[in-house]
Tab-separated table of C-alpha atoms in Angstrom:
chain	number	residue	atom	x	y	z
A	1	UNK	CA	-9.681	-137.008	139.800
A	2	UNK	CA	-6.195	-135.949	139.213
A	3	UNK	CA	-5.821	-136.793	135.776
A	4	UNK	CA	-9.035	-134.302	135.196
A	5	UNK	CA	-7.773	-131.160	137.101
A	6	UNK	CA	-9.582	-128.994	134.513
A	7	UNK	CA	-13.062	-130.782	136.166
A	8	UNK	CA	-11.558	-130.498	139.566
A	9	UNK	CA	-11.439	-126.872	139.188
A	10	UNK	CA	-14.655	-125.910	137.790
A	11	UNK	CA	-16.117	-127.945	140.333
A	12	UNK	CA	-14.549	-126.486	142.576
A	13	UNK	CA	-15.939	-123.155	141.970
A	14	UNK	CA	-19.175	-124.586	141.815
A	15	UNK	CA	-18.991	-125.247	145.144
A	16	UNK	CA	-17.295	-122.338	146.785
A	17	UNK	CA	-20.105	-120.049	144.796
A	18	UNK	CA	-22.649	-122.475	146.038
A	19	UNK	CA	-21.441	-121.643	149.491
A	20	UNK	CA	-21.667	-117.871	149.480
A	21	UNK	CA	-25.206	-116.302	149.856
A	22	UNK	CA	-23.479	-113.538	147.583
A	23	UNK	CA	-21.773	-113.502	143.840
A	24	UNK	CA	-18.327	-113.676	144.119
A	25	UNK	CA	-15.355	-110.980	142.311
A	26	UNK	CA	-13.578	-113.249	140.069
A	27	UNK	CA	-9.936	-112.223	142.511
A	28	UNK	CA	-11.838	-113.525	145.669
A	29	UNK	CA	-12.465	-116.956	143.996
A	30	UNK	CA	-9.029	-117.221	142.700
A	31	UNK	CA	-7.756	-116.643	146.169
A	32	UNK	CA	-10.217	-118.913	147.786
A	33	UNK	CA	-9.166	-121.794	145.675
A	34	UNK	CA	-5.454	-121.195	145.003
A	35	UNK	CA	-5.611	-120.665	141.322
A	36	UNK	CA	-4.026	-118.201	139.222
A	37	UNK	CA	-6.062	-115.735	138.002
A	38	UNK	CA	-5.280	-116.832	134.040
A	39	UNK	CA	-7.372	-120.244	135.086
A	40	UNK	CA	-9.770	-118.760	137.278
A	41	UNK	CA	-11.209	-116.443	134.337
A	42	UNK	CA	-11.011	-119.035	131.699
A	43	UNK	CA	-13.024	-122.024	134.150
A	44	UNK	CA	-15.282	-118.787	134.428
A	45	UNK	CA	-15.679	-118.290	130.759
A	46	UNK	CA	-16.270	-121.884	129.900
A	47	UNK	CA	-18.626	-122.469	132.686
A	48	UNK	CA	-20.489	-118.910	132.110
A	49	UNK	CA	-20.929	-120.244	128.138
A	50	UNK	CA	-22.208	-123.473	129.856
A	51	UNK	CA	-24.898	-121.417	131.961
A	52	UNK	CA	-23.394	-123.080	135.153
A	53	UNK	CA	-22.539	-119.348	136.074
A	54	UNK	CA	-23.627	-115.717	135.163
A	55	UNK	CA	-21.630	-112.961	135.349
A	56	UNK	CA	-23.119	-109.793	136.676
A	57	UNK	CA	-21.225	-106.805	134.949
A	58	UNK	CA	-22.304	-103.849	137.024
A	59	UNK	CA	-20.855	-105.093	140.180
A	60	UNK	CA	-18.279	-107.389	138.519
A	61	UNK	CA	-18.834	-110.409	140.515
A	62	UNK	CA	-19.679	-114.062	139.628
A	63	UNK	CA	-22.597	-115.844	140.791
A	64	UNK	CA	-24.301	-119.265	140.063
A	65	UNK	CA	-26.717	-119.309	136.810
A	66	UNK	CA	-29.633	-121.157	135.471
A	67	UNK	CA	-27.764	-124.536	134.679
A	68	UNK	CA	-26.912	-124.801	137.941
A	69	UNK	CA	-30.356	-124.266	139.090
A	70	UNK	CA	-31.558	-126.522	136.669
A	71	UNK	CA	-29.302	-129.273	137.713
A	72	UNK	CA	-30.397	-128.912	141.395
A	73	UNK	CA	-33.614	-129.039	140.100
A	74	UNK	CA	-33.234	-132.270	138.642
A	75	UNK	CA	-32.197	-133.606	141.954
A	76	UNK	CA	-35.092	-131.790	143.514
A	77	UNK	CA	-37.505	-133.455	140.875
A	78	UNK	CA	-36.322	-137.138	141.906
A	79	UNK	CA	-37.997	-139.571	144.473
A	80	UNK	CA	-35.738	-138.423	147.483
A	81	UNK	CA	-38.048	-134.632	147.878
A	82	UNK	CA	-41.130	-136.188	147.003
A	83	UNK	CA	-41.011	-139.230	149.417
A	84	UNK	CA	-39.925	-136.852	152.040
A	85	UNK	CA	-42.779	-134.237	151.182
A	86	UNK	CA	-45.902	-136.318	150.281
A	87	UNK	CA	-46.798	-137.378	153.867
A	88	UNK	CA	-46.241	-133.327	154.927
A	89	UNK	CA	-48.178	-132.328	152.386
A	90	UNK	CA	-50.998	-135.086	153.069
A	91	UNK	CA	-51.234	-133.123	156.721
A	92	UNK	CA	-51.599	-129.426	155.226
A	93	UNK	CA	-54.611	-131.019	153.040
A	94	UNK	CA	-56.154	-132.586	156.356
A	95	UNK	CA	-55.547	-129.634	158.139
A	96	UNK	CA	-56.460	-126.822	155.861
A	97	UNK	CA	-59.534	-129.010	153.668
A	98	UNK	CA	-58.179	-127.316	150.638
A	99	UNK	CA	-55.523	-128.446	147.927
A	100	UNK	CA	-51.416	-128.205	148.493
A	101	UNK	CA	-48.756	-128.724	146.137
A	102	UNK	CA	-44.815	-128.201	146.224
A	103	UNK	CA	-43.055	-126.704	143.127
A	104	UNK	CA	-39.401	-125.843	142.735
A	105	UNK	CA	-37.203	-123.522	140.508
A	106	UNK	CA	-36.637	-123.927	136.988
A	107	UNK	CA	-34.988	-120.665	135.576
A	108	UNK	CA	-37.642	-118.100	136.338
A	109	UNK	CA	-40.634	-120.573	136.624
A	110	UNK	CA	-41.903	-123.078	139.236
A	111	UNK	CA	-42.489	-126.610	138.359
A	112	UNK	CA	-45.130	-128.656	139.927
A	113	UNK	CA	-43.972	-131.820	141.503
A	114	UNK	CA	-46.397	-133.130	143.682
A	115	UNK	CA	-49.977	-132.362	143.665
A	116	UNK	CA	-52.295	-133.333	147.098
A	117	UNK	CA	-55.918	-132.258	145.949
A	118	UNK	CA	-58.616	-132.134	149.017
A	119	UNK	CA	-61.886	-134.158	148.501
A	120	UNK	CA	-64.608	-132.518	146.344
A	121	UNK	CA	-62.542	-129.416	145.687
A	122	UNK	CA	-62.126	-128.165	142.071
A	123	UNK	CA	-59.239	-129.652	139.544
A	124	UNK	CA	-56.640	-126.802	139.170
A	125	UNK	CA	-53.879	-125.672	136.532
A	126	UNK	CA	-50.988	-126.721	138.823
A	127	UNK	CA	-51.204	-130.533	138.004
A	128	UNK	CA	-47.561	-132.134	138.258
A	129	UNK	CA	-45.126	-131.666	135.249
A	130	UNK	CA	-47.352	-127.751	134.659
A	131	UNK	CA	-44.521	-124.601	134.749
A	132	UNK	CA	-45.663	-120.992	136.019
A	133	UNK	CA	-44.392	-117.848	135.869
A	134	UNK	CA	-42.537	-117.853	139.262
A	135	UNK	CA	-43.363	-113.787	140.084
A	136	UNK	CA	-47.408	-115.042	139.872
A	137	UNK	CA	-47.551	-118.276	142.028
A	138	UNK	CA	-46.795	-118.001	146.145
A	139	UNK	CA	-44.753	-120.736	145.910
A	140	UNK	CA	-42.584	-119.135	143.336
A	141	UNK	CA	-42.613	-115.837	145.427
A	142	UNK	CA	-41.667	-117.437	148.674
A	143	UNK	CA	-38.662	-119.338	146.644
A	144	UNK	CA	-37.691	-115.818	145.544
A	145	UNK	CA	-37.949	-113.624	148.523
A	146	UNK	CA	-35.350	-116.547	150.183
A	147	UNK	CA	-32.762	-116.158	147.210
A	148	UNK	CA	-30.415	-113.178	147.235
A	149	UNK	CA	-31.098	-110.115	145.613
A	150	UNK	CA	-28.325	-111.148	142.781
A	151	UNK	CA	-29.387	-114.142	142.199
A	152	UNK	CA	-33.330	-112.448	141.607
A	153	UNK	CA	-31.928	-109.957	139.216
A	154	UNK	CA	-29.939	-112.632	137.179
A	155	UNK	CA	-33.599	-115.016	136.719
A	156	UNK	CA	-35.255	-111.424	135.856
A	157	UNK	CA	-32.637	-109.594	133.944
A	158	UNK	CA	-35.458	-108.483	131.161
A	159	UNK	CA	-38.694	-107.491	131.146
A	160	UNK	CA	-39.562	-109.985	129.174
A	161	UNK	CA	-39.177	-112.403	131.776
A	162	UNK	CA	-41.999	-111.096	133.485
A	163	UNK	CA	-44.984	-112.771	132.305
A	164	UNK	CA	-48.365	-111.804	132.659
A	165	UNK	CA	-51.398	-114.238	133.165
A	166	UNK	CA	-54.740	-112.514	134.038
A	167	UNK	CA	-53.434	-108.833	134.608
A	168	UNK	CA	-51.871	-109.625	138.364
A	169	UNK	CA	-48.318	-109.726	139.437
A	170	UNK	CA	-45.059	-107.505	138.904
A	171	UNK	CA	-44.089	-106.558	135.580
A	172	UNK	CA	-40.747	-105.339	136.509
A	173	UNK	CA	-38.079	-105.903	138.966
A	174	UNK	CA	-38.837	-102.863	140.779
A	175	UNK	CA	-42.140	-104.297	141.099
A	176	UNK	CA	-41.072	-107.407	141.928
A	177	UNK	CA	-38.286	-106.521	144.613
A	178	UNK	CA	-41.136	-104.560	146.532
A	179	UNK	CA	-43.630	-107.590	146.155
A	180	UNK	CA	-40.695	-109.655	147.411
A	181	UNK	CA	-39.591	-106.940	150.532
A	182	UNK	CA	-43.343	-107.466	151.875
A	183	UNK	CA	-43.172	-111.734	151.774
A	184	UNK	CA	-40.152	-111.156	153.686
A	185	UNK	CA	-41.376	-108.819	155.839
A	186	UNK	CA	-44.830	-111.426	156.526
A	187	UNK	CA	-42.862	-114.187	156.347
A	188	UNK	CA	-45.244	-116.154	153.888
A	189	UNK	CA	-46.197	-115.214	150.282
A	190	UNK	CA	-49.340	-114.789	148.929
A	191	UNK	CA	-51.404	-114.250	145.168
A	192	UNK	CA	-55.313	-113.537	144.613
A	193	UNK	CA	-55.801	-114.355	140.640
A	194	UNK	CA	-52.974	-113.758	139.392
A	195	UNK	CA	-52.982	-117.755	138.399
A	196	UNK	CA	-56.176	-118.267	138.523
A	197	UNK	CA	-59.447	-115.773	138.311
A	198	UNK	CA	-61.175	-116.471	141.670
A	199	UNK	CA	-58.637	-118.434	143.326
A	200	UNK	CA	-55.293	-117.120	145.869
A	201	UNK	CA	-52.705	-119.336	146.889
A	202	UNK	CA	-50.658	-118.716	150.251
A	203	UNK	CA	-47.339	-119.975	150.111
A	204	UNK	CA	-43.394	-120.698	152.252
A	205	UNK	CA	-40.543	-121.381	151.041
A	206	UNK	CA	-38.492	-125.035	152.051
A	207	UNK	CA	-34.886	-124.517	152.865
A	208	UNK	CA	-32.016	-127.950	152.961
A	209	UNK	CA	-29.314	-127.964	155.354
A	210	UNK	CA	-27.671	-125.605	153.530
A	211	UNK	CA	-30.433	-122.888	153.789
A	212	UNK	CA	-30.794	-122.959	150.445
A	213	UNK	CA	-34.760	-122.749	149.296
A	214	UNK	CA	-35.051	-125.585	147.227
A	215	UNK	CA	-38.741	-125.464	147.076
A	216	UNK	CA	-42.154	-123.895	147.632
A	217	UNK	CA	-45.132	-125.482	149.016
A	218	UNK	CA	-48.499	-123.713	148.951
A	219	UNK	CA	-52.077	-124.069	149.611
A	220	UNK	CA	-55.179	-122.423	147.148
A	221	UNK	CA	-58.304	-122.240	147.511
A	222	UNK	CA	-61.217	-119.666	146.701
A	223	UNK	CA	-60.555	-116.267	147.468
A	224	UNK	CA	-63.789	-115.012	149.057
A	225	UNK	CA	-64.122	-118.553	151.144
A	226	UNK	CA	-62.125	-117.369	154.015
A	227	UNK	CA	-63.070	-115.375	157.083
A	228	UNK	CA	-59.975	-113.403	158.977
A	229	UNK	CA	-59.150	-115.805	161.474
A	230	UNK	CA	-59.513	-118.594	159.307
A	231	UNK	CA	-56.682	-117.315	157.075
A	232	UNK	CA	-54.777	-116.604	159.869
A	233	UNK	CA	-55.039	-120.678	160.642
A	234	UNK	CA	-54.063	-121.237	156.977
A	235	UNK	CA	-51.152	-119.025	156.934
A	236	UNK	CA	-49.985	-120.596	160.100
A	237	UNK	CA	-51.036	-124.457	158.574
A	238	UNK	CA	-48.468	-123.410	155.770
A	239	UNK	CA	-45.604	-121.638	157.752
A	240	UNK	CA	-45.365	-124.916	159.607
A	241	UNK	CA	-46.173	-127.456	157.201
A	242	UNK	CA	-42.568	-125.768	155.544
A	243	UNK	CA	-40.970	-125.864	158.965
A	244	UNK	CA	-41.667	-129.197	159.381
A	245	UNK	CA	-40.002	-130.328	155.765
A	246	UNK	CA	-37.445	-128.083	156.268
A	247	UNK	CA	-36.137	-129.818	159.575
A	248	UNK	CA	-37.013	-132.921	157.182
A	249	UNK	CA	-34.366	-132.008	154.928
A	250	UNK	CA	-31.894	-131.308	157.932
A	251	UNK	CA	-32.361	-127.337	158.233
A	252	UNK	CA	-31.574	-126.676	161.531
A	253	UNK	CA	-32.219	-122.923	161.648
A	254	UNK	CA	-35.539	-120.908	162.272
A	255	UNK	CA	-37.019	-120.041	159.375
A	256	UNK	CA	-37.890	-116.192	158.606
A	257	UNK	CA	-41.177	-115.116	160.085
């Protein structure tokens, strides 16, 4: 490693903004890692060109950016989250009778990486490998409401971004930080259409030992199927069913209700 102190560095960075629930001013992360400020802007520049960071000019702080998402998505993608989460996921389908799946971030959408469909219910557009607007799925919206508000406005820095499906779901970040204010404030997420005409999805977001959310997991099913106390039991099928693959994962902490 010390013949590539140039790698070092930027990793280094990486990992102290990976740390912080907030974007950093570019002086803090020179202090924090003992380099001059020359270096610290130029890693910065190269690694902001790279997408590994994104550099939020109104408040003049650095944060992480979509490579870096990306990348941690890859790792999310492989065998060691899905072994972990198919038996969990197995339980919400027993439990609830209706079909569960676990996406995590890519940019702004959700991926679909494991799919557990419940006998005799309906095939549905969130097979594994299918990307969704994140602002329109639960999953996506419980992944978002866990992220800090930086990070939010650096996946939704256009309007653009906000894509539309069937009429339902933000189309701005206004709209979007208010949809996300109420999942935080209920402590699970929830959509009705804006996927799927006829179908809602309730959703929680999976934290690591970090606290990071590195996932969503969610349940659908048809809208108009459920009585009041039996979404109550689904909500509270879902809010533990991402408990339980939280502590999985080695979160230790309680997780926002």
């Amino acid at each position: 490693m010390t013949n590539v102190p140039a790698a070092t560095q930027a990793l280094a960075v990486l990992q102290l903004l990976a740390r912080h629930a907030d974007p950093l001013p570019a002086v803090t992360i020179a202090r924090e890692l003992d380099l001059p400020r020359s270096s610290t802007y130029h890693l910065l520049a190269v690694l902001r060109e790279a997408g590994f960071v994104s550099h939020l000019g109104e408040d003049r702080r650095w944060g992480l950016g979509i490579a870096a998402y990306e990348l941690g998505s890859a790792y999310s993608r492989q065998a060691p989250l899905q072994r972990i989460a198919r038996p969990v996921l197995r339980q919400l389908v027993d439990t609830t009778t209706h079909t569960a799946h676990l996406v995590i971030l890519h940019g702004n959408d959700v991926l679909y990486v494991i799919e557990e469909r419940a006998p005799r219910r309906p095939s549905l557009v969130t097979d594994v490998g299918v990307r969704l607007p994140a602002q329109l799925t639960a999953s996506g919206l419980a992944i978002l409401a866990a992220l800090p508000a930086p990070q939010v406005r650096a996946l939704f820095s256009d309007r653009a971004d906000f894509v539309v499906r069937h009429g339902g779901g933000p189309r701005s970040l206004t709209a979007l930080r208010s949809e996300l204010a109420q999942v935080r404030r209920r402590g699970y997420a929830s959509e009705q259409g804006s996927v799927t005409p006829g179908l809602s999805s309730v959703g929680a977001a999976v934290h690591d030992h970090t606290g990071h959310p590195v996932a969503g997991l969610a349940v659908t099913y048809p809208y108009d199927s459920l009585g009041p106390h039996e979404h109550e039991r689904m909500v509270a099928a879902v809010l533990s069913s991402a408990e339980d693959l939280s502590r999985r994962l080695g979160h230790r902490g309680e997780l926002a209700r």
